[in-house]
Coordinates of C-alpha atoms in Angstrom, one line a residue:
X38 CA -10.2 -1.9 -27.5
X39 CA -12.2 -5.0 -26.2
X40 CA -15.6 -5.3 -27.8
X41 CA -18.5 -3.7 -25.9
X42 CA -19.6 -5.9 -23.2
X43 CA -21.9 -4.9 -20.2
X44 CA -18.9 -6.0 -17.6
X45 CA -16.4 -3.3 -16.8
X46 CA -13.4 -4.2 -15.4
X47 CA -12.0 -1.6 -13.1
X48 CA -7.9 -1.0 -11.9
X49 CA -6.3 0.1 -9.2
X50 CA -9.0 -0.3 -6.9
X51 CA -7.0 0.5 -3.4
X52 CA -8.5 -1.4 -0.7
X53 CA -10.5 1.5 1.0
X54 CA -12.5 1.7 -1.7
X55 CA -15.8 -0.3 -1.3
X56 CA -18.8 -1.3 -3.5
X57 CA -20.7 1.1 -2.1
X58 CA -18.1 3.6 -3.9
X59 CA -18.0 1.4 -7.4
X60 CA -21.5 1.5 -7.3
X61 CA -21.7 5.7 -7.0
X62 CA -19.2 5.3 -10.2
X63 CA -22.2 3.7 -12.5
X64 CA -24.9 3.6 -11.1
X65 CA -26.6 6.8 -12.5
X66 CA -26.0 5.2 -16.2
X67 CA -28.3 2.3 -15.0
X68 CA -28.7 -0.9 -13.2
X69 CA -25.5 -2.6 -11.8
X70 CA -26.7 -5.9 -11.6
X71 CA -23.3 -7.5 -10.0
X72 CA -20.3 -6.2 -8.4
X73 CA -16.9 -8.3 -7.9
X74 CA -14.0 -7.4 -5.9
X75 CA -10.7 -8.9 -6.8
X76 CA -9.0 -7.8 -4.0
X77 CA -5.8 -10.0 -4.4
X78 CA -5.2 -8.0 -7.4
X79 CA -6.5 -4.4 -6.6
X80 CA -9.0 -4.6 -9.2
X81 CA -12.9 -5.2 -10.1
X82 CA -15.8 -6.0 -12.1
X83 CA -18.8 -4.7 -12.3
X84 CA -21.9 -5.7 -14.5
X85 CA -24.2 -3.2 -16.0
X86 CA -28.2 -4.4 -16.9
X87 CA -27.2 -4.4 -20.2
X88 CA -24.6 -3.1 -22.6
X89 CA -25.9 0.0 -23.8
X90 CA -25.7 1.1 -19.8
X91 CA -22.2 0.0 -20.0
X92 CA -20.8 1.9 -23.7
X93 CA -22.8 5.0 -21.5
X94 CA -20.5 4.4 -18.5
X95 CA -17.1 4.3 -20.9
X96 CA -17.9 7.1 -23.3
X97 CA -18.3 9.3 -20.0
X98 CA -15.4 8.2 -18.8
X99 CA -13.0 8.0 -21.4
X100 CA -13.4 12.1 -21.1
X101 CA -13.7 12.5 -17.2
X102 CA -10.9 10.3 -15.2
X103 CA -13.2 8.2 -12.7
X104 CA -11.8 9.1 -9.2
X105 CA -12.6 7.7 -5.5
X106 CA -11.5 8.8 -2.6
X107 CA -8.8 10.7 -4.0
X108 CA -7.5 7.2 -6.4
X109 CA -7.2 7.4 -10.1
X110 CA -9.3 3.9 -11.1
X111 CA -9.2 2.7 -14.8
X112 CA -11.7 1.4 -17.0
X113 CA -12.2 -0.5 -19.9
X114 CA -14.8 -3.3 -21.2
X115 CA -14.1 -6.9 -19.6
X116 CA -13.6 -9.7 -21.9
X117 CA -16.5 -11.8 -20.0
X118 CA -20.0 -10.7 -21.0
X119 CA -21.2 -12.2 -17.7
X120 CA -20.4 -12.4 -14.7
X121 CA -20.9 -15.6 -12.7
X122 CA -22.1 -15.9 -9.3
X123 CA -19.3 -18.6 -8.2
X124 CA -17.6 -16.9 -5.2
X125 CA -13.5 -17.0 -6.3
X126 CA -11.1 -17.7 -3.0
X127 CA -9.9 -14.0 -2.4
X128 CA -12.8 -12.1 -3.7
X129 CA -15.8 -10.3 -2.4
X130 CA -18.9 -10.4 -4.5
X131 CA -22.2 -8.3 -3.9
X132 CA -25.2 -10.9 -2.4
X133 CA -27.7 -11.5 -5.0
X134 CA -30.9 -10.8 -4.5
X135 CA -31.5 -14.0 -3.6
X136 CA -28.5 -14.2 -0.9
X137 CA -30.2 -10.7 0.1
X138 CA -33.9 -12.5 0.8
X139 CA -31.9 -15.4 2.7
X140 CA -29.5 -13.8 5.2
X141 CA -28.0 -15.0 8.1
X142 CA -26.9 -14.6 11.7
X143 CA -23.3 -15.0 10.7
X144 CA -21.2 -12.3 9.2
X145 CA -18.1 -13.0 7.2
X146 CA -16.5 -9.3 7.9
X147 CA -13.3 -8.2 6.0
X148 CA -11.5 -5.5 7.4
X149 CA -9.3 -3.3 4.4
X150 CA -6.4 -0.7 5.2
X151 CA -6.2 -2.2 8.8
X152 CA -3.6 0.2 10.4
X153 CA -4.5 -1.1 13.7
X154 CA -4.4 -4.3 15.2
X155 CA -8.3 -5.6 15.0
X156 CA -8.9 -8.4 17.9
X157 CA -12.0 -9.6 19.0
X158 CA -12.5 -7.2 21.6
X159 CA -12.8 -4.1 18.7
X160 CA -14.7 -6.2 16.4
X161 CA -17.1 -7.0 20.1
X162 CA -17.3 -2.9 20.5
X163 CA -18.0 -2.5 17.1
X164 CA -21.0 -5.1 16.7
X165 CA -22.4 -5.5 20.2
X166 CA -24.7 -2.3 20.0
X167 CA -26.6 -4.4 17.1
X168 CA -27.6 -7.1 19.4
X169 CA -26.3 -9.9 21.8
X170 CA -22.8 -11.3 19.8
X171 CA -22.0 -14.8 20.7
X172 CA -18.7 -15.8 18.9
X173 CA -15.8 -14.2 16.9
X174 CA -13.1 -16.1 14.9
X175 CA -10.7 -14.0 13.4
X176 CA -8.1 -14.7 10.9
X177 CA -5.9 -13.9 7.7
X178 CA -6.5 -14.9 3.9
X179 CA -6.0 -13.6 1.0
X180 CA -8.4 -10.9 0.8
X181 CA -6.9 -9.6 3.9
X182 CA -8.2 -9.8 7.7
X183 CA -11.4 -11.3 8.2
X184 CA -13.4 -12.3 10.6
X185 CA -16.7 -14.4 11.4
X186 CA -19.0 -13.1 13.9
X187 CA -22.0 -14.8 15.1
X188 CA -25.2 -13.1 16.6
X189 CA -27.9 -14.5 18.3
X190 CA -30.4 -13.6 16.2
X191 CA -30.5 -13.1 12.3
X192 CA -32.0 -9.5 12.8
X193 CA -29.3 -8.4 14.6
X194 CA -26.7 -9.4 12.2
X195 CA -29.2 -7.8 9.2
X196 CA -29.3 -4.7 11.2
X197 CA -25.6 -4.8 12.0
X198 CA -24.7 -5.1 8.1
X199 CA -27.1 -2.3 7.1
X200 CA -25.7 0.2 9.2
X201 CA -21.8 -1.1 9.5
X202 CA -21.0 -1.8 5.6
X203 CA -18.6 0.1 4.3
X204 CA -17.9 2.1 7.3
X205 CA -13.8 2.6 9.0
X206 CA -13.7 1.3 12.6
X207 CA -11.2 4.2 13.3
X208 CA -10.6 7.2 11.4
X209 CA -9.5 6.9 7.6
X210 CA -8.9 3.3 7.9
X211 CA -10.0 -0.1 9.2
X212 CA -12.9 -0.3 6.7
X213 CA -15.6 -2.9 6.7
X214 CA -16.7 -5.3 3.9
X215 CA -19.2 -7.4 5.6
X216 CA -21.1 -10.4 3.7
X217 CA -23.8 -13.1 5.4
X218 CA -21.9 -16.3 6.2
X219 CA -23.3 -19.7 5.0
X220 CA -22.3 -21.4 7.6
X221 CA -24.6 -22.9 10.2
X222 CA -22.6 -22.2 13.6
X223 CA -19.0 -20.9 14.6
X224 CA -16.9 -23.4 16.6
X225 CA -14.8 -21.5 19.3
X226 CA -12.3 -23.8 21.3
X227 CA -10.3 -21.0 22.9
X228 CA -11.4 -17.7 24.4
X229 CA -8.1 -14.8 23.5
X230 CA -7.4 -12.2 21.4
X231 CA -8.2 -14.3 18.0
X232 CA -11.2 -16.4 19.4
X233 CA -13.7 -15.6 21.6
X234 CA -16.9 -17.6 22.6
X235 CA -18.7 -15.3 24.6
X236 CA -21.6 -18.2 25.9
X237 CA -18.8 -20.0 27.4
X238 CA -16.2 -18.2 29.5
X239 CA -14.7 -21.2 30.9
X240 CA -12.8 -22.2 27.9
X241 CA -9.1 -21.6 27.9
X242 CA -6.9 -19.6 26.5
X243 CA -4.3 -20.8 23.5
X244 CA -1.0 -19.9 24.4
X245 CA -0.3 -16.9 22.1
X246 CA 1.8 -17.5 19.0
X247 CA 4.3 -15.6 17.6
X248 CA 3.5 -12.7 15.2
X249 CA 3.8 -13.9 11.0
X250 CA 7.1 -13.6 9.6
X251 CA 10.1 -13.4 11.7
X252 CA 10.0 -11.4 14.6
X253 CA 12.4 -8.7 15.3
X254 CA 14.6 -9.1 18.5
X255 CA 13.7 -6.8 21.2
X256 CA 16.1 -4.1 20.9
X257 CA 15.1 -3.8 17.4
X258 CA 11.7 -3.3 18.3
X259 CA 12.4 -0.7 21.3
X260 CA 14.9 1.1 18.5
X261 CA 11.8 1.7 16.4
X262 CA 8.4 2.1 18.6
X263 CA 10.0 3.1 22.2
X264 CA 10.3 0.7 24.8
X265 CA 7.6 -2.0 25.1
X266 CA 6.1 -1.2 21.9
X267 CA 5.2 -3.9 19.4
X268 CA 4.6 -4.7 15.4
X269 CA 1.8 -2.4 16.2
X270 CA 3.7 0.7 17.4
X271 CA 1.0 -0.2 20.8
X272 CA 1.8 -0.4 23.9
X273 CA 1.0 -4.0 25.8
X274 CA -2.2 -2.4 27.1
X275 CA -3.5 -2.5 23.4
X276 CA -4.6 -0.5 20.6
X277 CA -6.9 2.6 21.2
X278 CA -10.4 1.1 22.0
X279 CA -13.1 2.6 19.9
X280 CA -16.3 4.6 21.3
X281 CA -19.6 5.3 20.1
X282 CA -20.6 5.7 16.3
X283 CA -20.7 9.2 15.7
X284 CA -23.8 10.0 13.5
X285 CA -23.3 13.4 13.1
X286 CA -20.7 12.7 10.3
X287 CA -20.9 12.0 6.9
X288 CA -22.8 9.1 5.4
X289 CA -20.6 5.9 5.5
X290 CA -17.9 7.3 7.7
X291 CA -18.1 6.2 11.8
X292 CA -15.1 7.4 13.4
X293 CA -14.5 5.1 16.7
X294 CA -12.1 8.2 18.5
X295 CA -11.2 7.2 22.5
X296 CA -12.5 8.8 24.8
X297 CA -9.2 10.6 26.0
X298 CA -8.5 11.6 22.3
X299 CA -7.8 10.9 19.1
X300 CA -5.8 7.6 17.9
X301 CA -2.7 7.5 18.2
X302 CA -1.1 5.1 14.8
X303 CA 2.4 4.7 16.2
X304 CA 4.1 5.2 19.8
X305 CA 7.2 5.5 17.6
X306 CA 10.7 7.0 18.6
X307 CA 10.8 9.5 15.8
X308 CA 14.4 10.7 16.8
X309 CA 15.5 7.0 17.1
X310 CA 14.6 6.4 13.6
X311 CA 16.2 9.8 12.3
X312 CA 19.4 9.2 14.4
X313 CA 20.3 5.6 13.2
X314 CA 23.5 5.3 11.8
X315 CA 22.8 1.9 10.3
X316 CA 19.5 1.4 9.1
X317 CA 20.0 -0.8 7.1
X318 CA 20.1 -3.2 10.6
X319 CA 16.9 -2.0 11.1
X320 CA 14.2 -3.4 9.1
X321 CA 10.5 -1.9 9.0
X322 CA 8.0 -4.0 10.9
X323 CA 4.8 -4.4 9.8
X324 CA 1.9 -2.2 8.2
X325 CA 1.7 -0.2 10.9
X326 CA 5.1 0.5 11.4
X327 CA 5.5 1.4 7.6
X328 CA 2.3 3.7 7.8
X329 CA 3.9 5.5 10.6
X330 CA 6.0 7.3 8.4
X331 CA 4.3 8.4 6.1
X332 CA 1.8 9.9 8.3
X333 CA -0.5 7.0 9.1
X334 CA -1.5 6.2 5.7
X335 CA 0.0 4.2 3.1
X336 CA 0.7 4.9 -0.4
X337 CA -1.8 3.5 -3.1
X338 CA -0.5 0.0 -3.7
X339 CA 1.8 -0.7 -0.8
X340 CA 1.0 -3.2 2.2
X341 CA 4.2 -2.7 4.0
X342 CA 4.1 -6.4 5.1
X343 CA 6.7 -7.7 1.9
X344 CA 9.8 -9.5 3.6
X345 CA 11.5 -10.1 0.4
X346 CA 14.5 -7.6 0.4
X347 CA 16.2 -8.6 -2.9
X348 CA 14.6 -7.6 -6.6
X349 CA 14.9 -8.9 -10.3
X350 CA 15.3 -6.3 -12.6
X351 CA 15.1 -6.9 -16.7
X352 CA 14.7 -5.4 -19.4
X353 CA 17.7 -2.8 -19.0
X354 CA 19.6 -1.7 -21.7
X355 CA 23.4 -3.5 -21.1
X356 CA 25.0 -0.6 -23.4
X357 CA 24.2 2.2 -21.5
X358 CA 23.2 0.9 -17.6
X359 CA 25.8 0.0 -14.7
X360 CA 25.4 -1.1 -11.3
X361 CA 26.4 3.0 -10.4
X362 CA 23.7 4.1 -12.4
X363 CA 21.0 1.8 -10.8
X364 CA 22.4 2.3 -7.5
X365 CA 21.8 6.4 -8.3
X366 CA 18.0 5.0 -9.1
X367 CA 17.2 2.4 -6.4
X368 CA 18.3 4.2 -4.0
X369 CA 16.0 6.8 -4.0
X370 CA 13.7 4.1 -2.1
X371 CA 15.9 2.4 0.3
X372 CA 19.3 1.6 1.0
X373 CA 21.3 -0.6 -1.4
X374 CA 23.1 -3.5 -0.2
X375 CA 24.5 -5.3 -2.8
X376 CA 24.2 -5.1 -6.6
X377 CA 24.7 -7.8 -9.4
X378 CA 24.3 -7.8 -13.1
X379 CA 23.8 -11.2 -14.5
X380 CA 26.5 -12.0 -17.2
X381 CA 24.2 -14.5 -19.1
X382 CA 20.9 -12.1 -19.0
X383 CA 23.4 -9.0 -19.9
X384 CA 20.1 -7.1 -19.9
X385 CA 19.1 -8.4 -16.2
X386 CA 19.8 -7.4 -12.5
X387 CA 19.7 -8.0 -9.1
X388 CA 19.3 -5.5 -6.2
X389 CA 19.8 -6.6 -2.9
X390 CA 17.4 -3.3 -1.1
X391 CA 18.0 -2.6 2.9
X392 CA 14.4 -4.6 4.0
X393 CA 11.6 -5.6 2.7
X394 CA 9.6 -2.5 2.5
X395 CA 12.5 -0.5 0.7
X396 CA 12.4 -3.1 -1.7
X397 CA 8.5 -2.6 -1.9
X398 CA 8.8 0.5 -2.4
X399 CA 11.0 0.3 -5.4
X400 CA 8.5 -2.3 -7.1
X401 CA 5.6 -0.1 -6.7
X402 CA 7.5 2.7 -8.1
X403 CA 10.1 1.7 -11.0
X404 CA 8.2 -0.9 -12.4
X405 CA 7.1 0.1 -16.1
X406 CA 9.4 3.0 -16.0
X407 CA 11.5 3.6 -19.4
X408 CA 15.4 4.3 -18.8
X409 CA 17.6 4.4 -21.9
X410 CA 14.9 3.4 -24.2
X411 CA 14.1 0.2 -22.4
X412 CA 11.1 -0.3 -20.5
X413 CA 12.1 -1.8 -17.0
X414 CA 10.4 -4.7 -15.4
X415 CA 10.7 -4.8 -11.7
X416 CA 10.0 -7.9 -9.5
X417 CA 10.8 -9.4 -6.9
X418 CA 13.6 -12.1 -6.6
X419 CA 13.9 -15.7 -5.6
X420 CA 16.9 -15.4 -3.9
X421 CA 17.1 -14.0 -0.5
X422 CA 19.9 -11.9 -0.6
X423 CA 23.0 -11.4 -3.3
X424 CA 26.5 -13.3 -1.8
X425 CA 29.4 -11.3 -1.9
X426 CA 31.3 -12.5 -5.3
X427 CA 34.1 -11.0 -7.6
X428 CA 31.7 -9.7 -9.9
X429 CA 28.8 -8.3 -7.5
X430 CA 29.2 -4.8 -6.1
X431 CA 28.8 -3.5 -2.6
X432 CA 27.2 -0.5 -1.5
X433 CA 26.3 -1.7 1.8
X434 CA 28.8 1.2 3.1
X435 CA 28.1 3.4 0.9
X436 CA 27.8 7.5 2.6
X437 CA 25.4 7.5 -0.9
X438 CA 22.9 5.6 0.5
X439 CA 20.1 8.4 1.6
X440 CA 18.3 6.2 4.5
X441 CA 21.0 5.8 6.7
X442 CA 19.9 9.5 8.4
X443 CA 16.8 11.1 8.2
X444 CA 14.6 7.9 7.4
X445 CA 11.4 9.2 7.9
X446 CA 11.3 12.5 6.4
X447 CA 13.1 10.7 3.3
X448 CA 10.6 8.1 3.0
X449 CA 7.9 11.1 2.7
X450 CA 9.9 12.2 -0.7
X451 CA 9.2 8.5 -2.2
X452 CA 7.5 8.8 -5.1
X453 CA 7.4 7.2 -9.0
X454 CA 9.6 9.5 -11.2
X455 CA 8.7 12.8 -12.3
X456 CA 9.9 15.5 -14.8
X457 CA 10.8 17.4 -12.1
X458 CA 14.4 16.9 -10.7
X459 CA 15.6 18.6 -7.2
X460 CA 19.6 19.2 -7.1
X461 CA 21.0 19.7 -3.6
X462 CA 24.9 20.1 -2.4
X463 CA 25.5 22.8 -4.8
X464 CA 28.5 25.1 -4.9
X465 CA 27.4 28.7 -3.5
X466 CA 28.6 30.1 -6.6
X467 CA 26.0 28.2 -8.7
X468 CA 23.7 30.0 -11.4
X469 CA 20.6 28.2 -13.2
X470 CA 23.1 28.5 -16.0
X471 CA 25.7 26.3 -14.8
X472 CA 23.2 23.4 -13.5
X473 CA 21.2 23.6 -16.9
X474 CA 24.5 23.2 -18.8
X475 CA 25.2 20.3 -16.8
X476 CA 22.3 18.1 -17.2
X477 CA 21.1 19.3 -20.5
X478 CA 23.0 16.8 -22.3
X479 CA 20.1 14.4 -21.2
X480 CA 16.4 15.9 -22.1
X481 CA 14.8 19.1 -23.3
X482 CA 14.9 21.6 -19.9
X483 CA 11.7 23.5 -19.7
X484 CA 12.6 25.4 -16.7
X485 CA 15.0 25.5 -13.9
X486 CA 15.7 27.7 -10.6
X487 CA 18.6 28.3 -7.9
X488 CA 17.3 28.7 -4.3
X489 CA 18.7 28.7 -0.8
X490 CA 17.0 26.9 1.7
X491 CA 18.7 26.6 5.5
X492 CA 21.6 28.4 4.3
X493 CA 22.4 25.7 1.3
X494 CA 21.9 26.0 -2.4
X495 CA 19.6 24.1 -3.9
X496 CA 17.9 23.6 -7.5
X497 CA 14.5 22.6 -9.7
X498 CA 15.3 21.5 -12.9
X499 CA 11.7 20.4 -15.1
X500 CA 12.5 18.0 -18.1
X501 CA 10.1 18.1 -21.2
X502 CA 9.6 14.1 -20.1
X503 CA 10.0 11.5 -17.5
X504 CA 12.8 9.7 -19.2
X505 CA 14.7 12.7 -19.6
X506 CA 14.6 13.1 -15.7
X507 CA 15.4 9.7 -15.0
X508 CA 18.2 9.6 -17.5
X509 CA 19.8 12.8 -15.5
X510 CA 19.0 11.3 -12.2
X511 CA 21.0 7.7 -13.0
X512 CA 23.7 9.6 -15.2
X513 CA 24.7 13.0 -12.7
X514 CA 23.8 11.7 -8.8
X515 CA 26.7 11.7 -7.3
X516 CA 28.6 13.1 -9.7
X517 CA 31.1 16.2 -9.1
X518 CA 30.1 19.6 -10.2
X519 CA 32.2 22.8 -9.5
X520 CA 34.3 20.9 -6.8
X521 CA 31.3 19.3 -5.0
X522 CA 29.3 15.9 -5.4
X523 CA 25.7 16.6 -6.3
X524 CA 22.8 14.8 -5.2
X525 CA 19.8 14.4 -7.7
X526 CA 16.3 12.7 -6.6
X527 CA 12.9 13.3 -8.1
X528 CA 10.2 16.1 -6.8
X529 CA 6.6 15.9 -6.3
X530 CA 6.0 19.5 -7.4
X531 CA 4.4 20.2 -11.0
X532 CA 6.2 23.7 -11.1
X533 CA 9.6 25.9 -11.2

């Protein structure tokens, strides 16, 4: 362990999770005297008054797993034993007290887990109740969507910080990280959805630019979010405009709901999606898009805004792994396209996934995971896609791959891999003796059922570990049992 130092550096800190939450984490073991977001990185540092404050805050934690807003976060002592106050490009740092005594009429706002599209007419709703606004420029870096907003006067902006940090602009997402700007005056040469000067309504308006990334033809885009629908899953009218702060709800949550209901995250064809017979033509679009199936929220750790559809994988162990057996892995996240094992790195691979988010997907989830031994390492490629070659294998046809139906609901199953394995396309004669006998050539089975669900036999089977699941999974999907082809994929439940 790192020597005792009174900087803790915290992991897998999602980005709705503020300082305001970080703080709640240490605060009652003494004074945090600095707080550092890395959000780039999903991570932070925070810097206790001294380092007896900070051993308290580890010994209590290394026997109570530190949770926020439902996230797992890690700790451990930093190797800096102080923090300094430079400002790094993609980080949020908490004002010093001296920042605090100086503030300004200008507020750098970031805006984590944005599910919506944020223009300046939100971000004008949102701020306006604190006092006249005069200028917004919004934009992206690397800490995500930001935006500069300039008030008339430096009270309003103090006032509009007090009550608006940390708070979501819509329900459960959308949450605010606002800082005092050091700059003097905003400079607004256009008047649209990205700029808005709101002293001077006689400027004109830029002509809009295309989204980021490549844009999706329109039939693409009417396939997934209905027709006239947009990255957004909007309609051209725009997003859902946000009311009045409700008051009545907990501390540091503001809902913004619309006044004819509740937001609505997607306008998405639901049956379109599920009804594709080639998704693999269909790439997902955007945050919002990707949010949309699983319910409006995100996993922990995935944007839904990677483009790169093609992954390295290393580390595998070239006695026992073929490109079947990481095609029966991979595609428990998204279709597989094309797979190549690379003769010269026998112990290296590439995966050519449907889109970008399948590909995503199978990053967030596979890397670190131990098959055959070996721990994998899961990244994503240079290349852009695998050309067809004598010695690369195609799947892109494959009836194995599990998104080309029933997208959605399958993308809701997505999760790292568990002990617990769910067998499906069983013979009606099966008995938990017969699937046990099958797979236990690959792990220690603690317990196993047979069930019918929808008039089909099904089964749980719970491994003793992890690699023993995985090890089934990539060695018996797709293979034939009793006259019919099996599928494996992992389950989210804990028990038989």
């Amino acid at each position: 362990m790192t020597e005792p130092s009174k900087v803790l550096h915290v992991r897998n800190v999602g980005p709705e999770i503020t300082e305001h939450d970080l703080l709640q984490l240490a605060q009652s073991f003494g004074v945090v005297q600095k707080v550092v977001m890395l959000r780039a990185k999903n991570q932070a540092l925070l810097q206790m008054q001294d380092i007896p404050s900070a051993i308290s805050v580890m010994q209590y934690y290394s026997t109570v797993q530190p949770s926020v807003r439902g996230r797992n976060v890690y700790m451990q002592f930093s190797s800096h034993q102080e923090l300094t106050t430079m400002d790094q490009p993609g980080q949020l740092r908490r004002p010093t007290a001296d920042q605090e005594l100086q503030p300004n009429r200008i507020l750098l706002i970031t805006i984590h887990n944005p599910l919506y599209p944020i223009t300046v007419d939100v971000l004008h709703q949102v701020f306006s109740p604190h006092g006249y606004v005069e200028k917004i420029v919004t934009f992206q870096k690397s800490a995500g969507l930001q935006a500069l907003l300039q008030f008339s006067l430096q009270q309003s902006a103090i006032q509009a910080r007090n009550t608006l940090q940390g708070r979501n602009i819509y329900d459960g997402c959308c949450t605010l990280d606002i800082q005092f700007s050091n700059l003097q005056e905003l400079q607004v040469n256009y008047n649209n959805e990205r700029t808005r000067d709101y002293t001077n309504t006689g400027l004109p308006s830029e002509q809009q630019s295309r989204p980021v990334g490549n844009a999706p033809n329109n039939n693409i885009m009417s396939s997934l979010f209905g027709e006239g629908g947009n990255v957004y899953g909007m309609q051209p009218q725009g997003p859902p405009r946000p009311g009045l702060f409700d008051m009545t709800g907990p501390p540091r949550q503001v809902n913004f709901q619309q006044s004819v209901g509740p937001p609505q995250p997607m306008n998405m064809n639901m049956n379109n999606m599920n009804n594709m017979n080639s998704y693999q033509h269909v790439p997902m679009v955007g945050a919002s898009a990707a949010a949309a199936v699983f319910g409006g929220v995100l996993p922990p750790g995935i944007t839904g805004t990677n483009e790169r559809s093609t992954l390295l994988v290393s580390n595998l162990n070239p006695e026992k792994v073929d490109a079947d057996k990481l095609f029966n892995l991979f595609s428990n996240y998204g279709n597989i396209m094309r797979i190549k094992l690379l003769h010269n790195k026998p112990d290296h691979a590439l995966i050519q996934m449907g889109d970008g988010f399948q590909a995503e997907l199978a990053v967030n989830y596979l890397r670190g995971v131990t098959l055959f031994g070996k721990r994998m390492e899961v990244n994503f490629s240079k290349h852009s896609q695998i050309n067809p070659s004598p010695d690369t294998h195609d799947y892109s046809g494959s009836n194995l791959n599990r998104f080309n139906r029933n997208a959605a609901k399958n993308y809701r199953y997505c999760c790292a891999p568990t002990k617990m394995i769910h067998v499906s396309s069983l013979p009606s004669d099966v008995t938990v003796d017969d699937i046990t006998s099958h797979l236990a050539a690959h792990g220690n089975i603690i317990n196993a059922k047979v069930f019918e669900s929808n008039g089909k036999k099904q089964a749980l089977v719970l491994f003793d570990a992890e690699e023993q699941s995985t090890e089934a999974l990539v060695c018996k999907h797709a293979s034939l049992f009793n006259g019919s082809t099996i599928r494996l994929a992992f389950s989210k439940l804990a028990t038989v």
